[in-house]
mmCIF file of C-alpha atoms and ligand atoms in Angstrom:
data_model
loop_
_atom_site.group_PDB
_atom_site.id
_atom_site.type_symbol
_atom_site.label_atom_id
_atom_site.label_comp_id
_atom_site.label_asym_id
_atom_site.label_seq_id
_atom_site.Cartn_x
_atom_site.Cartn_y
_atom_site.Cartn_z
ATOM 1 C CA UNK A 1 1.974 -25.708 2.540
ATOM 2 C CA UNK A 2 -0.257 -22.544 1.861
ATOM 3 C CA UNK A 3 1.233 -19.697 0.971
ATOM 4 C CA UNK A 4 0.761 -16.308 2.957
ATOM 5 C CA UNK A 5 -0.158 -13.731 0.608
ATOM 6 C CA UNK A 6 1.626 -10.824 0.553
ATOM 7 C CA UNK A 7 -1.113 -7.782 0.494
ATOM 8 C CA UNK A 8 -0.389 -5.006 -2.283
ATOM 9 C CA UNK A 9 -3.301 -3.105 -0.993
ATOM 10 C CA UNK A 10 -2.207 -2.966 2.719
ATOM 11 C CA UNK A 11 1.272 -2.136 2.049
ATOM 12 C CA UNK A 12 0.522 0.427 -0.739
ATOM 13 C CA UNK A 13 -1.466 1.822 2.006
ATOM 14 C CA UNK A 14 1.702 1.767 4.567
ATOM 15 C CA UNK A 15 3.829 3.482 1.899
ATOM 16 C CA UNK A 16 1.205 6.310 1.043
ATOM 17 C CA UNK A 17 0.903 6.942 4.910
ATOM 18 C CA UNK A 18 4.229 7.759 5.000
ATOM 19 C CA UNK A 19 4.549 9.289 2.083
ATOM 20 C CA UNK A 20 1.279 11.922 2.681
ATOM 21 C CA UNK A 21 3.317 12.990 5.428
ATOM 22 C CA UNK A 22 6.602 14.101 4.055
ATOM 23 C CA UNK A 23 4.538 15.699 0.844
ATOM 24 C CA UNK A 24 2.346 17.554 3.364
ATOM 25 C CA UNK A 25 5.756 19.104 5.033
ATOM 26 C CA UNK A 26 7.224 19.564 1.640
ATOM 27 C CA UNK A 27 4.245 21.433 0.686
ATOM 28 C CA UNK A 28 3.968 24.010 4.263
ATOM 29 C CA UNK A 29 7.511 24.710 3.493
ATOM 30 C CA UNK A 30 8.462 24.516 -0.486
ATOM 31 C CA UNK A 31 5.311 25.013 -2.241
ATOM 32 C CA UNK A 32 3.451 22.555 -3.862
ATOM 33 C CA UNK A 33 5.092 19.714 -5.616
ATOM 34 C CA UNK A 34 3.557 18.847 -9.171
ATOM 35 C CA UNK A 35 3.522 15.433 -11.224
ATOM 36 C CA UNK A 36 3.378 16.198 -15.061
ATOM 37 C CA UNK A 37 2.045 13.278 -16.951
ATOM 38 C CA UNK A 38 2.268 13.215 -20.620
ATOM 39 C CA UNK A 39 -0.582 10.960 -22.894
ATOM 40 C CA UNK A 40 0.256 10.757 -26.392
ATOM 41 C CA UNK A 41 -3.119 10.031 -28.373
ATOM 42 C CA UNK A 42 -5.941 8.146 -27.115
ATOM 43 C CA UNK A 43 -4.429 4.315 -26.168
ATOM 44 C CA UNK A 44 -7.699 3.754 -23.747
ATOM 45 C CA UNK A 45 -5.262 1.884 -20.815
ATOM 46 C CA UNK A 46 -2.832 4.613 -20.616
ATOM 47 C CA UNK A 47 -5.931 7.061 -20.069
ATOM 48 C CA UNK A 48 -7.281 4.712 -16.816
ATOM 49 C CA UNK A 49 -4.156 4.393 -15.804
ATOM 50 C CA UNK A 50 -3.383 8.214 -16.167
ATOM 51 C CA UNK A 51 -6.943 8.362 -14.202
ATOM 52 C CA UNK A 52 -5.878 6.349 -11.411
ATOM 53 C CA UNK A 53 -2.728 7.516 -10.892
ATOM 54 C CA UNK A 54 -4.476 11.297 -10.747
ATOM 55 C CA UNK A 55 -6.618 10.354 -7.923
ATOM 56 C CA UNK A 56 -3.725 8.977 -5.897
ATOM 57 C CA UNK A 57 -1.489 11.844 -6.417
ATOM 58 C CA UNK A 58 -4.437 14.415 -5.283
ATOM 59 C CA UNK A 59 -5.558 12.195 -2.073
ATOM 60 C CA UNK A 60 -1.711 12.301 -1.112
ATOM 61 C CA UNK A 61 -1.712 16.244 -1.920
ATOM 62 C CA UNK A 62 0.246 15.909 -5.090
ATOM 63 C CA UNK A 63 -1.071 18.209 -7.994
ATOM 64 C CA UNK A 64 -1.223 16.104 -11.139
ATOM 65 C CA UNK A 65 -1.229 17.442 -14.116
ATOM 66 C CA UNK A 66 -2.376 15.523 -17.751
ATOM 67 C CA UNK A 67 -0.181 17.118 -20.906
ATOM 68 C CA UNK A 68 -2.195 15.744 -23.343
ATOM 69 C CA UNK A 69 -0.554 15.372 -27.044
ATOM 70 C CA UNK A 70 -2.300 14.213 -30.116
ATOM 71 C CA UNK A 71 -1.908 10.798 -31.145
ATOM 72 C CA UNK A 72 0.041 12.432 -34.649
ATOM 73 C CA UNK A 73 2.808 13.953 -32.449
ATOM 74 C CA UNK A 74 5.990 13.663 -33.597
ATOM 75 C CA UNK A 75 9.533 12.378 -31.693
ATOM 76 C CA UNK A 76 10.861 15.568 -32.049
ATOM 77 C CA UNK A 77 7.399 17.729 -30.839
ATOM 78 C CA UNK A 78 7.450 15.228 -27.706
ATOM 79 C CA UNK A 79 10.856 16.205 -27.054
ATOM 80 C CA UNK A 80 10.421 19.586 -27.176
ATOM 81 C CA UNK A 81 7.746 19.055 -24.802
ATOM 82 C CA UNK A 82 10.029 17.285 -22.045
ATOM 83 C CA UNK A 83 12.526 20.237 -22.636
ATOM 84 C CA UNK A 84 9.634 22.605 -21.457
ATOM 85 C CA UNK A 85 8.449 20.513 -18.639
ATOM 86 C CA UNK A 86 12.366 19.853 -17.764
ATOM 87 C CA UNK A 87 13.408 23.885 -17.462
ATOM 88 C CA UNK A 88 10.375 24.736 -15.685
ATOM 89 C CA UNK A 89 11.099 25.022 -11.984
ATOM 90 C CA UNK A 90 7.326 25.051 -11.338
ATOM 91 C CA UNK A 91 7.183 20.718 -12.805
ATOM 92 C CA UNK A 92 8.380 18.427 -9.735
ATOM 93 C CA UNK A 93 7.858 15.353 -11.701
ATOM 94 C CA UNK A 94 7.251 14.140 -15.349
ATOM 95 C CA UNK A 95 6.246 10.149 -16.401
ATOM 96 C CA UNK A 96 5.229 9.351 -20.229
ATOM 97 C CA UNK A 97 2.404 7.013 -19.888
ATOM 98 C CA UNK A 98 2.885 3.987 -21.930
ATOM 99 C CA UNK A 99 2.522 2.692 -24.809
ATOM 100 C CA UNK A 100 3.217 5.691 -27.148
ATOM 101 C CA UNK A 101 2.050 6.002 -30.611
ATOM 102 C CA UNK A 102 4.478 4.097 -33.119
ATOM 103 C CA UNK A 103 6.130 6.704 -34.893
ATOM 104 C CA UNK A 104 7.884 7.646 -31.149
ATOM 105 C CA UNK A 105 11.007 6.112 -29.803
ATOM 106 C CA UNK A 106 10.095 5.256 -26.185
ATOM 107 C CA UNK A 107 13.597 4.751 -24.998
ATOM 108 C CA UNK A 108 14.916 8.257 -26.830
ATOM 109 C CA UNK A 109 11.481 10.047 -25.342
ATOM 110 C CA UNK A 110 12.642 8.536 -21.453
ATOM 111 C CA UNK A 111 15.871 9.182 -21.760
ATOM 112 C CA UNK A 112 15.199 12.877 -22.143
ATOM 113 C CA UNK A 113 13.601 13.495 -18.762
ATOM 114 C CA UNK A 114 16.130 15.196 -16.316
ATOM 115 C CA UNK A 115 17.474 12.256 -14.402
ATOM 116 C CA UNK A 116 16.095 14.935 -11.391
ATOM 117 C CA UNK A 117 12.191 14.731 -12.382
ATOM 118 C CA UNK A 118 12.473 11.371 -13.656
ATOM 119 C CA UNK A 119 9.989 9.921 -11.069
ATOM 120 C CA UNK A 120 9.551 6.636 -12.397
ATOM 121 C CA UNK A 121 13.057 6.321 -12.784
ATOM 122 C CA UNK A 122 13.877 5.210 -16.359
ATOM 123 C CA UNK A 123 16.633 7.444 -17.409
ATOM 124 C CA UNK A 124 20.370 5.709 -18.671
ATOM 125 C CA UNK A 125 21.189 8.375 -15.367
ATOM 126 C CA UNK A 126 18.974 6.389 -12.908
ATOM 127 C CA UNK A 127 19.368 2.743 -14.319
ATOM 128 C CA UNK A 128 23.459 3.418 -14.247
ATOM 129 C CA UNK A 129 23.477 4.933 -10.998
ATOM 130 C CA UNK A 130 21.780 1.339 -9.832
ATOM 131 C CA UNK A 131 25.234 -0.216 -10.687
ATOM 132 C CA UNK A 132 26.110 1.924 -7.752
ATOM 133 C CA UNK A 133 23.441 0.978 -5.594
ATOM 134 C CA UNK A 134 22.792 5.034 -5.152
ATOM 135 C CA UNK A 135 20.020 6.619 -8.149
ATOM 136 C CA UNK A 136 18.916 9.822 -7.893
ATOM 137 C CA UNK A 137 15.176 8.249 -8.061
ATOM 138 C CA UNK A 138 15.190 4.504 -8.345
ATOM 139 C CA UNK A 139 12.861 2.404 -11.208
ATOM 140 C CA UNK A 140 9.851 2.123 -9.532
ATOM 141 C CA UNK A 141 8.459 -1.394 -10.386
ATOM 142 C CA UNK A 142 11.816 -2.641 -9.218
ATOM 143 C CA UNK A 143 11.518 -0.651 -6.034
ATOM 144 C CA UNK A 144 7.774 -2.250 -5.467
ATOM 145 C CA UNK A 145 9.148 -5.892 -5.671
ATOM 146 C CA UNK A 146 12.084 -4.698 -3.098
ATOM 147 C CA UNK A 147 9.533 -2.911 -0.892
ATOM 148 C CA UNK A 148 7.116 -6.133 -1.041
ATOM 149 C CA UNK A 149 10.123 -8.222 -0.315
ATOM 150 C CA UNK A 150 11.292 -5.976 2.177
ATOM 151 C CA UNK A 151 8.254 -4.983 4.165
ATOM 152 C CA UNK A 152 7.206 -9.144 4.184
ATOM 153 C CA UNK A 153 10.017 -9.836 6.449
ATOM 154 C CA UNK A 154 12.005 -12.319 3.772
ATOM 155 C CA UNK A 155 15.580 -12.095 4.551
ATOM 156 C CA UNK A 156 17.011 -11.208 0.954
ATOM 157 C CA UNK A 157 21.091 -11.554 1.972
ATOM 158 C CA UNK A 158 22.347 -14.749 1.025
ATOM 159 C CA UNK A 159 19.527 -15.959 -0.984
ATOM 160 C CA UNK A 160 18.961 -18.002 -4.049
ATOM 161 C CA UNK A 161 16.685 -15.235 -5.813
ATOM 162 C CA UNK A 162 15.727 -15.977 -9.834
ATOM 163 C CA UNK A 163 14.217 -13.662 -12.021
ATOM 164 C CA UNK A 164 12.353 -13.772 -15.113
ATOM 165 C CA UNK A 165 12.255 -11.455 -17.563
ATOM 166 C CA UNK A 166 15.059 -9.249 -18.202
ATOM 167 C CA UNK A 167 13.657 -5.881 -19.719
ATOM 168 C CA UNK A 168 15.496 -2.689 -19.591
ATOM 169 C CA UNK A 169 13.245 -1.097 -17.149
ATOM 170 C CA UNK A 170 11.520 -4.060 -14.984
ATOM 171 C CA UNK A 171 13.605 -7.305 -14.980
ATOM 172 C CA UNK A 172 16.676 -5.878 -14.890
ATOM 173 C CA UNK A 173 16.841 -3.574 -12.655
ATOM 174 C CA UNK A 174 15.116 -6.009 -10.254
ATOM 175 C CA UNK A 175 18.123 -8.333 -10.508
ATOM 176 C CA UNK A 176 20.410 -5.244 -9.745
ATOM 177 C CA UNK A 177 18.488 -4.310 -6.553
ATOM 178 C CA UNK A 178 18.874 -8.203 -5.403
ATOM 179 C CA UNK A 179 22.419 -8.364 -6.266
ATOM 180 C CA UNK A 180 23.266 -5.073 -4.167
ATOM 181 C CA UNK A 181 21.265 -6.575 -1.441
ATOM 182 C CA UNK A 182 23.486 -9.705 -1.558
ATOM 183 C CA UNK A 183 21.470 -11.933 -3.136
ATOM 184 C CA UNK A 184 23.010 -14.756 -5.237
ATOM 185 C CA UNK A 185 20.666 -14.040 -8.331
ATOM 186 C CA UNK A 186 20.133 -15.889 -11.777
ATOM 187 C CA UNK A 187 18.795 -13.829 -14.432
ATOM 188 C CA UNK A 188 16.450 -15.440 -16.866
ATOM 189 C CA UNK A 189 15.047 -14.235 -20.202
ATOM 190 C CA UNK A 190 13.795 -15.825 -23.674
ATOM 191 C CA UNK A 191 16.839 -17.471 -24.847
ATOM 192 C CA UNK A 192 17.601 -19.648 -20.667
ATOM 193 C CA UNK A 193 17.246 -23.343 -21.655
ATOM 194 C CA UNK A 194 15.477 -25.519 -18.695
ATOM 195 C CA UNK A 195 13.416 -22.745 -16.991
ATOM 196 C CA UNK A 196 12.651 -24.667 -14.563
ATOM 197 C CA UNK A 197 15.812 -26.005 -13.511
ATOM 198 C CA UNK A 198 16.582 -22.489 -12.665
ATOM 199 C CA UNK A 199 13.673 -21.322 -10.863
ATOM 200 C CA UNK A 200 13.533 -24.769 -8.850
ATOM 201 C CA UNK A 201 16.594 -23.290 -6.980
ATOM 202 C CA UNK A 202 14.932 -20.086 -5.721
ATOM 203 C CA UNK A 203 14.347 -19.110 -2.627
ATOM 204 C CA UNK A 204 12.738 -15.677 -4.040
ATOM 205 C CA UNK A 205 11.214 -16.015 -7.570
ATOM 206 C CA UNK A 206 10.468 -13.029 -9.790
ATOM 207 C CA UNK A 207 8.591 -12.906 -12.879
ATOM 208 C CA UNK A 208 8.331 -10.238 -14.937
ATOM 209 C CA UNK A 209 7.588 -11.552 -18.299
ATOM 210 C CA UNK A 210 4.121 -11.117 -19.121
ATOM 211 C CA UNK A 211 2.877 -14.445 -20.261
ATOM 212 C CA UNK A 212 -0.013 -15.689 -18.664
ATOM 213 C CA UNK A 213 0.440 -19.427 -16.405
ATOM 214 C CA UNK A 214 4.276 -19.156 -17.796
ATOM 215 C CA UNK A 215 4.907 -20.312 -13.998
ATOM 216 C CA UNK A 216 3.587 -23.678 -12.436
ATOM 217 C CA UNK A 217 4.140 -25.427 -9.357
ATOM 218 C CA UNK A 218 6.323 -28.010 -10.900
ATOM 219 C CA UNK A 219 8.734 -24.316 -11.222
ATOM 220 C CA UNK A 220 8.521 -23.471 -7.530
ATOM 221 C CA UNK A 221 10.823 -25.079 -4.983
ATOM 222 C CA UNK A 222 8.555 -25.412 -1.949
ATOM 223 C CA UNK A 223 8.786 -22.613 0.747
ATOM 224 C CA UNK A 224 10.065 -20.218 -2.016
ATOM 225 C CA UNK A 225 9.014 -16.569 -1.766
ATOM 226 C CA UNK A 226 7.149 -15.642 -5.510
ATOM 227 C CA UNK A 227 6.573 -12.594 -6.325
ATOM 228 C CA UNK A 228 4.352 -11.825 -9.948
ATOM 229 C CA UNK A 229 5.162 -8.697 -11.675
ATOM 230 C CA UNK A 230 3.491 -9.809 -14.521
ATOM 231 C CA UNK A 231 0.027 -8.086 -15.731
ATOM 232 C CA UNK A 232 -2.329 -9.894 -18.499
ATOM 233 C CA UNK A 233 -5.560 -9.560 -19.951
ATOM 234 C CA UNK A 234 -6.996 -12.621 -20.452
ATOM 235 C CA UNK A 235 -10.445 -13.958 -21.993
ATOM 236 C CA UNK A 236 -12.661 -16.270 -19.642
ATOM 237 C CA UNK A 237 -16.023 -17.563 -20.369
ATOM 238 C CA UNK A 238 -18.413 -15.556 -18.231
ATOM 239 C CA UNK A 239 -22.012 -16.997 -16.379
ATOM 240 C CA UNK A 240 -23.890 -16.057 -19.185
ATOM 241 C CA UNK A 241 -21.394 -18.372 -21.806
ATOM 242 C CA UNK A 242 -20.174 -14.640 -22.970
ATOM 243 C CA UNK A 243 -16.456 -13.930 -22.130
ATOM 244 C CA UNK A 244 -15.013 -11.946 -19.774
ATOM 245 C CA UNK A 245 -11.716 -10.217 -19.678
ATOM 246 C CA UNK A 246 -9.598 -10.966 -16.503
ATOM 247 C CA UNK A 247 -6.559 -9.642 -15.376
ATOM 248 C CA UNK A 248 -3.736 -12.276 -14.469
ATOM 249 C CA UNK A 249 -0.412 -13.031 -13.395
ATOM 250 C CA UNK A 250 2.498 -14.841 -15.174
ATOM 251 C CA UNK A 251 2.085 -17.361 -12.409
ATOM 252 C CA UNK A 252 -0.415 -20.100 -12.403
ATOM 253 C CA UNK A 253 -1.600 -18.536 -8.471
ATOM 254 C CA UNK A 254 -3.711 -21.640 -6.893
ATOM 255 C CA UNK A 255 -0.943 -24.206 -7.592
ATOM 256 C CA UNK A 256 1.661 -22.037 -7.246
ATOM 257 C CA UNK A 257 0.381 -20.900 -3.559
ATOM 258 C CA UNK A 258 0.196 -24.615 -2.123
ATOM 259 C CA UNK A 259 3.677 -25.044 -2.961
ATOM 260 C CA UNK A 260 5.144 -21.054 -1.913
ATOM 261 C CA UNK A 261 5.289 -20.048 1.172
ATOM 262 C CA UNK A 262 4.408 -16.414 -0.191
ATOM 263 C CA UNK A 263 3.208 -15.412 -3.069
ATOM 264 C CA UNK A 264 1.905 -12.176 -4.360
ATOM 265 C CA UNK A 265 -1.781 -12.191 -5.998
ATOM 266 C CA UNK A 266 -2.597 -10.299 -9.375
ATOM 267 C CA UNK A 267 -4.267 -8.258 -9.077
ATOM 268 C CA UNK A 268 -4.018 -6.853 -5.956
ATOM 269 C CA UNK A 269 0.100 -7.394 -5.756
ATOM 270 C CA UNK A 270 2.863 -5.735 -6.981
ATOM 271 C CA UNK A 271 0.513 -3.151 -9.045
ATOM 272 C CA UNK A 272 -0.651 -1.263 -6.137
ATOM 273 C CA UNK A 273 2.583 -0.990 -5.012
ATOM 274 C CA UNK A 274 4.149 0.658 -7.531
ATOM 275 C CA UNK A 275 1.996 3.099 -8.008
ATOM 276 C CA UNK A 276 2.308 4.062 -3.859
ATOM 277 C CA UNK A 277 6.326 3.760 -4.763
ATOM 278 C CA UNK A 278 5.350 6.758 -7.807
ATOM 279 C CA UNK A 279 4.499 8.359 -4.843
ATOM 280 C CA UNK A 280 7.322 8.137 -2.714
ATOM 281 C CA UNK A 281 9.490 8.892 -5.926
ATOM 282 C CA UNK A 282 7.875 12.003 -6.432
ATOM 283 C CA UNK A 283 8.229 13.430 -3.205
ATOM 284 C CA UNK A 284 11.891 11.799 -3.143
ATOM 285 C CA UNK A 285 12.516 14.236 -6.288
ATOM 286 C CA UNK A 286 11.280 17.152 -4.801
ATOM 287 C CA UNK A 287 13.833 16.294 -2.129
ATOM 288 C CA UNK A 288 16.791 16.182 -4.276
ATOM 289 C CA UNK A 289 15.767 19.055 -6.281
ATOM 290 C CA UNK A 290 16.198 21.322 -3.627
ATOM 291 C CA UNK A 291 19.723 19.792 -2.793
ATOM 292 C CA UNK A 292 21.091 20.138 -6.268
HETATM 293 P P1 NAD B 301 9.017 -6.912 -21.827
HETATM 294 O O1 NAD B 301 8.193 -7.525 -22.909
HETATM 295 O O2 NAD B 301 9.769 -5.670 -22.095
HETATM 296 O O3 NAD B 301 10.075 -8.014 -21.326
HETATM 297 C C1 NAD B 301 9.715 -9.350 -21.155
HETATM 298 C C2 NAD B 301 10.915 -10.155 -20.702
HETATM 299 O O4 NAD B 301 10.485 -11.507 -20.538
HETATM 300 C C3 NAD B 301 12.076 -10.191 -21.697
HETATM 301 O O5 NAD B 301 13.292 -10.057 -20.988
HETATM 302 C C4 NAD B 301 11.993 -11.587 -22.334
HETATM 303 O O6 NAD B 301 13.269 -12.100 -22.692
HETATM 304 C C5 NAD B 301 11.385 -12.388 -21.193
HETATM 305 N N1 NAD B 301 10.637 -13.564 -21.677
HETATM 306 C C6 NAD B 301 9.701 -13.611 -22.653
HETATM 307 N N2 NAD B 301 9.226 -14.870 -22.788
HETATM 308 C C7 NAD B 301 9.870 -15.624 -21.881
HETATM 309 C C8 NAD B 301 9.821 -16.996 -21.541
HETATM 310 N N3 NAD B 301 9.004 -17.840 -22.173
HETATM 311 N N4 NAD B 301 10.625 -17.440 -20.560
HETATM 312 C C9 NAD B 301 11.450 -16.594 -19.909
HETATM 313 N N5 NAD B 301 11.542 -15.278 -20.176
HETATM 314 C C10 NAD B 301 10.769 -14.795 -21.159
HETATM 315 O O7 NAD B 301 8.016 -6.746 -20.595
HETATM 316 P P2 NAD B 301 8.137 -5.755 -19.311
HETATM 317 O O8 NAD B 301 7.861 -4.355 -19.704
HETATM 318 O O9 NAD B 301 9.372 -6.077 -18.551
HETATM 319 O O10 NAD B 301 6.876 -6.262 -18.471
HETATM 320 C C11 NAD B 301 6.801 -7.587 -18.003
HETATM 321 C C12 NAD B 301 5.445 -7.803 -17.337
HETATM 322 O O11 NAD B 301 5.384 -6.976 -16.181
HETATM 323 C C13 NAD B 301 4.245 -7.408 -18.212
HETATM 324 O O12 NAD B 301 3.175 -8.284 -17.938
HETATM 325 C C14 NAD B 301 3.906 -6.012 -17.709
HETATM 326 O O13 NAD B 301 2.520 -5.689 -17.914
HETATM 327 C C15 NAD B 301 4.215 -6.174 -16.233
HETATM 328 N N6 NAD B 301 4.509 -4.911 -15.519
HETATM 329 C C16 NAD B 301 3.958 -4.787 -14.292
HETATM 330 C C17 NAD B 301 4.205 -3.658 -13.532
HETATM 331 C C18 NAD B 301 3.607 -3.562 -12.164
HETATM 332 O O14 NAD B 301 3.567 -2.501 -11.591
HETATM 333 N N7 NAD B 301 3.131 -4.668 -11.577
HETATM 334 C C19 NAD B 301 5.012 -2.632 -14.038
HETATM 335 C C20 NAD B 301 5.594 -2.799 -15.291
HETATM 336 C C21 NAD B 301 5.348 -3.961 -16.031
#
């Protein structure tokens, strides 16, 4: 078997089509809508990221806006600075681009968003309200997998879907959305014994860990659906004998995809994706703002 890959590119392009043209309506009618993102310091691949996300938001006529903090901020400065951002009724949307300097609590600085502008949907408010199968804005990264599940045509009801990795914000709340959407779903972390006997029953795999290779074929049951959350930088020798840094998957991709019968690449997967997803959050918020 060889795998059909499932395109991040193509549908991150479907989502932002439909997304441009909600945020242009919002826009005619509202005002603008506004993303706030917040860089604390000067971690290099929070500042691309920051970058890319910038030049999304503006070609999908979202303002974007960079609060930059100095890397010696304080918990208690950054959370006076989400306070602003949260009472101003000019700031749509607010994300904290990760990581954060060590002297800040991530989870204390997230959890201090209103549950309202949290677009990347991180707050205890927007992870409970999962239990419920009805956030206010849903995690985004989990929202990507669902979308690239969705939009692929795999029937998710009924399914034998694993996941691996179980982190607050990604693994999680990935197994929630599968187990609303009547999935029978195994959730797999550090401490599961026999990874393999587990993932060997899925008919949708998830991983989410971020170890490179973690996954090989001899984990896949054939047909299954596998999706790769996971994002590494890895070291390869180059042409020239110099190495190169490469960005990977937790899944070993050319074995994996003669066993699959889809898989998602990395990079070029699940990435894309959630940053169109950001998207559709944002303009999602500005919809429920106006409602509230
Ligand atoms: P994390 O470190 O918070 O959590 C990792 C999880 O993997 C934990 O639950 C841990 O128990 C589990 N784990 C670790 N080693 C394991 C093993 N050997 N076997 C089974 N489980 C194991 O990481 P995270 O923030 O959830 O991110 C996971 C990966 O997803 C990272 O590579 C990250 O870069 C990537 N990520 C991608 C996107 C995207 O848009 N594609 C978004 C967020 C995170």
């Amino acid at each position: 078997m060889v795998a059909k890959i499932l395109d991040g590119r193509r549908i991150a392009g479907e989502i932002r089509n439909e997304v441009s043209d909600r945020i242009a309506a919002h826009t005619v009618r509202y005002g603008p809508i506004r993303l706030y993102a917040i860089l604390v310091g000067h971690d290099r691949a929070a500042r691309l990221y920051a970058d890319s996300q910038r030049r999304r938001c503006l070609q999908a006529g979202v303002q974007h806006e960079l609060v930059e903090l100095p890397e010696s901020t304080t918990q208690e400065q950054l959370l006076a600075e989400i306070d602003r951002l949260n009472a101003d009724p000019g700031v749509t949307g607010i994300m904290l681009q990760m990581p954060l300097p060590p002297q800040i609590d991530p989870a204390a600085a997230q959890f201090r968003i209103d549950p309202y502008k949290d677009v990347e949907g991180v707050s205890p408010a927007n992870i409970g309200w999962l239990f419920y199968d009805a956030p206010i804005i849903a995690p985004c990264t989990a929202l990507a997998v669902v979308e690239m599940i969705h939009r692929s045509g795999v029937e998710v009801r009924g399914a034998e879907a694993v996941v691996v990795g179980q982190s607050r914000i990604v693994g999680r709340p990935i197994a929630m959305f599968l187990t609303t959407r009547m999935a029978t779903v195994t959730a797999c972390h550090i401490a599961t014994r026999h990874l393999s006997a587990h993932t060997r029953r899925a008919d949708i795999l998830v991983v989410a860990v971020g170890k490179p290779n973690l996954i090989g074929a001899d984990h896949v049951k054939p047909g299954a659906v596998v999706i790769d959350v996971g994002i590494n930088s890895i070291s390869v020798p180059g042409p020239d004998g110099q190495p190169l840094r490469k960005t990977v998957g937790d899944v070993k991709f050319d074995e994996v995809a003669a066993v699959a019968s889809a898989i998602t690449p990395v990079p070029g997967g699940v990435g894309p994706v959630t940053v169109a997803v950001l998207l559709k959050n944002v303009v999602e918020a500005a919809r429920k703002q106006l409602a509230r």
